[in-house]
Amino acid sequence: MKKKTFIILGIIIAIYVSFVTIDCIRLKNSEIGTKPFITINIKDYENGNEYTGLGYSIRYFYSENTFGSGVEIKLFNIIPIWYIEAQ
């Protein structure tokens, strides 16, 4: 019985990791303002906005110093996965 539980848990974790990876790659290569497939929370800020998905967040911001914009993707809103700021 324990072996089946571990197999099912492993499959669920593999599906989740695949989903997050695919969505982060999609968001990395998309236009500014693109939301995650499943959006849990939206926060609007003065210089941009942040979308929270299932275990990750993406923040779009506009930089006052550079006339550009930036994107930051974090896993569990803690671990930075990808960050870019246009100059």
Short mmCIF file of the C-alpha atoms (twelve columns), coordinates in Angstrom:
data_MODEL
# 
_entry.id   MODEL 
# 
loop_
_atom_site.group_PDB 
_atom_site.id 
_atom_site.type_symbol 
_atom_site.label_atom_id 
_atom_site.label_alt_id 
_atom_site.label_comp_id 
_atom_site.label_asym_id 
_atom_site.label_seq_id 
_atom_site.Cartn_x 
_atom_site.Cartn_y 
_atom_site.Cartn_z 
_atom_site.pdbx_PDB_model_num 
ATOM 1  C CA . MET A 1  0.000  0.000  0.000   1 
ATOM 2  C CA . LYS A 2  2.847  2.417  0.794   1 
ATOM 3  C CA . LYS A 3  4.451  1.769  -2.590  1 
ATOM 4  C CA . LYS A 4  1.256  2.814  -4.409  1 
ATOM 5  C CA . THR A 5  1.043  5.972  -2.297  1 
ATOM 6  C CA . PHE A 6  4.610  6.937  -3.178  1 
ATOM 7  C CA . ILE A 7  3.994  6.245  -6.867  1 
ATOM 8  C CA . ILE A 8  0.839  8.389  -6.884  1 
ATOM 9  C CA . LEU A 9  2.606  11.150 -4.944  1 
ATOM 10 C CA . GLY A 10 5.539  11.008 -7.369  1 
ATOM 11 C CA . ILE A 11 3.198  11.286 -10.359 1 
ATOM 12 C CA . ILE A 12 1.406  14.297 -8.822  1 
ATOM 13 C CA . ILE A 13 4.732  16.020 -8.108  1 
ATOM 14 C CA . ALA A 14 5.982  15.293 -11.653 1 
ATOM 15 C CA . ILE A 15 2.791  16.754 -13.163 1 
ATOM 16 C CA . TYR A 16 3.064  19.855 -10.954 1 
ATOM 17 C CA . VAL A 17 6.733  20.413 -11.807 1 
ATOM 18 C CA . SER A 18 5.958  20.005 -15.510 1 
ATOM 19 C CA . PHE A 19 3.066  22.465 -15.274 1 
ATOM 20 C CA . VAL A 20 5.149  25.101 -13.469 1 
ATOM 21 C CA . THR A 21 8.078  24.662 -15.870 1 
ATOM 22 C CA . ILE A 22 5.901  24.980 -18.975 1 
ATOM 23 C CA . ASP A 23 4.053  28.014 -17.618 1 
ATOM 24 C CA . CYS A 24 7.254  29.777 -16.513 1 
ATOM 25 C CA . ILE A 25 8.811  29.231 -19.961 1 
ATOM 26 C CA . ARG A 26 5.619  30.540 -21.569 1 
ATOM 27 C CA . LEU A 27 5.611  33.619 -19.321 1 
ATOM 28 C CA . LYS A 28 9.323  34.226 -19.897 1 
ATOM 29 C CA . ASN A 29 8.816  34.384 -23.662 1 
ATOM 30 C CA . SER A 30 5.514  36.291 -23.693 1 
ATOM 31 C CA . GLU A 31 4.484  39.936 -23.745 1 
ATOM 32 C CA . ILE A 32 4.396  42.056 -20.615 1 
ATOM 33 C CA . GLY A 33 1.128  41.637 -18.755 1 
ATOM 34 C CA . THR A 34 0.536  37.970 -19.619 1 
ATOM 35 C CA . LYS A 35 -1.131 36.131 -16.742 1 
ATOM 36 C CA . PRO A 36 -0.339 32.591 -15.571 1 
ATOM 37 C CA . PHE A 37 -2.646 29.788 -16.745 1 
ATOM 38 C CA . ILE A 38 -4.221 29.633 -13.278 1 
ATOM 39 C CA . THR A 39 -4.160 33.011 -11.539 1 
ATOM 40 C CA . ILE A 40 -4.845 32.913 -7.802  1 
ATOM 41 C CA . ASN A 41 -4.151 36.515 -6.847  1 
ATOM 42 C CA . ILE A 42 -3.573 39.837 -8.605  1 
ATOM 43 C CA . LYS A 43 -1.824 42.753 -6.907  1 
ATOM 44 C CA . ASP A 44 -1.636 46.152 -8.561  1 
ATOM 45 C CA . TYR A 45 1.209  48.471 -7.647  1 
ATOM 46 C CA . GLU A 46 2.062  52.013 -8.616  1 
ATOM 47 C CA . ASN A 47 4.755  50.911 -11.066 1 
ATOM 48 C CA . GLY A 48 3.374  47.520 -12.198 1 
ATOM 49 C CA . ASN A 49 1.473  44.459 -11.085 1 
ATOM 50 C CA . GLU A 50 2.015  40.956 -9.730  1 
ATOM 51 C CA . TYR A 51 0.183  37.764 -10.611 1 
ATOM 52 C CA . THR A 52 0.305  34.727 -8.336  1 
ATOM 53 C CA . GLY A 53 -0.105 31.280 -9.850  1 
ATOM 54 C CA . LEU A 54 0.091  27.801 -8.331  1 
ATOM 55 C CA . GLY A 55 3.327  28.017 -6.341  1 
ATOM 56 C CA . TYR A 56 4.949  30.823 -8.304  1 
ATOM 57 C CA . SER A 57 4.488  34.516 -8.975  1 
ATOM 58 C CA . ILE A 58 5.328  36.879 -11.806 1 
ATOM 59 C CA . ARG A 59 5.831  40.587 -11.298 1 
ATOM 60 C CA . TYR A 60 5.782  43.092 -14.136 1 
ATOM 61 C CA . PHE A 61 7.174  46.526 -13.342 1 
ATOM 62 C CA . TYR A 62 8.095  49.750 -15.081 1 
ATOM 63 C CA . SER A 63 11.400 51.297 -14.133 1 
ATOM 64 C CA . GLU A 64 11.431 55.060 -13.641 1 
ATOM 65 C CA . ASN A 65 15.187 55.389 -14.156 1 
ATOM 66 C CA . THR A 66 15.458 53.594 -17.498 1 
ATOM 67 C CA . PHE A 67 12.237 54.134 -19.523 1 
ATOM 68 C CA . GLY A 68 11.985 50.353 -19.642 1 
ATOM 69 C CA . SER A 69 10.132 47.569 -17.992 1 
ATOM 70 C CA . GLY A 70 11.058 44.409 -16.167 1 
ATOM 71 C CA . VAL A 71 9.800  40.962 -15.305 1 
ATOM 72 C CA . GLU A 72 10.573 38.824 -12.281 1 
ATOM 73 C CA . ILE A 73 9.414  35.216 -11.797 1 
ATOM 74 C CA . LYS A 74 9.707  33.662 -8.326  1 
ATOM 75 C CA . LEU A 75 9.002  30.145 -7.109  1 
ATOM 76 C CA . PHE A 76 6.822  30.161 -3.971  1 
ATOM 77 C CA . ASN A 77 7.271  33.951 -4.020  1 
ATOM 78 C CA . ILE A 78 10.740 33.420 -2.472  1 
ATOM 79 C CA . ILE A 79 13.189 31.791 -4.910  1 
ATOM 80 C CA . PRO A 80 13.963 33.924 -7.968  1 
ATOM 81 C CA . ILE A 81 13.804 31.885 -11.157 1 
ATOM 82 C CA . TRP A 82 14.146 34.576 -13.813 1 
ATOM 83 C CA . TYR A 83 14.621 38.357 -13.836 1 
ATOM 84 C CA . ILE A 84 15.085 40.847 -16.652 1 
ATOM 85 C CA . GLU A 85 14.989 44.620 -16.803 1 
ATOM 86 C CA . ALA A 86 15.038 46.521 -20.082 1 
ATOM 87 C CA . GLN A 87 17.501 49.386 -20.184 1 
# 
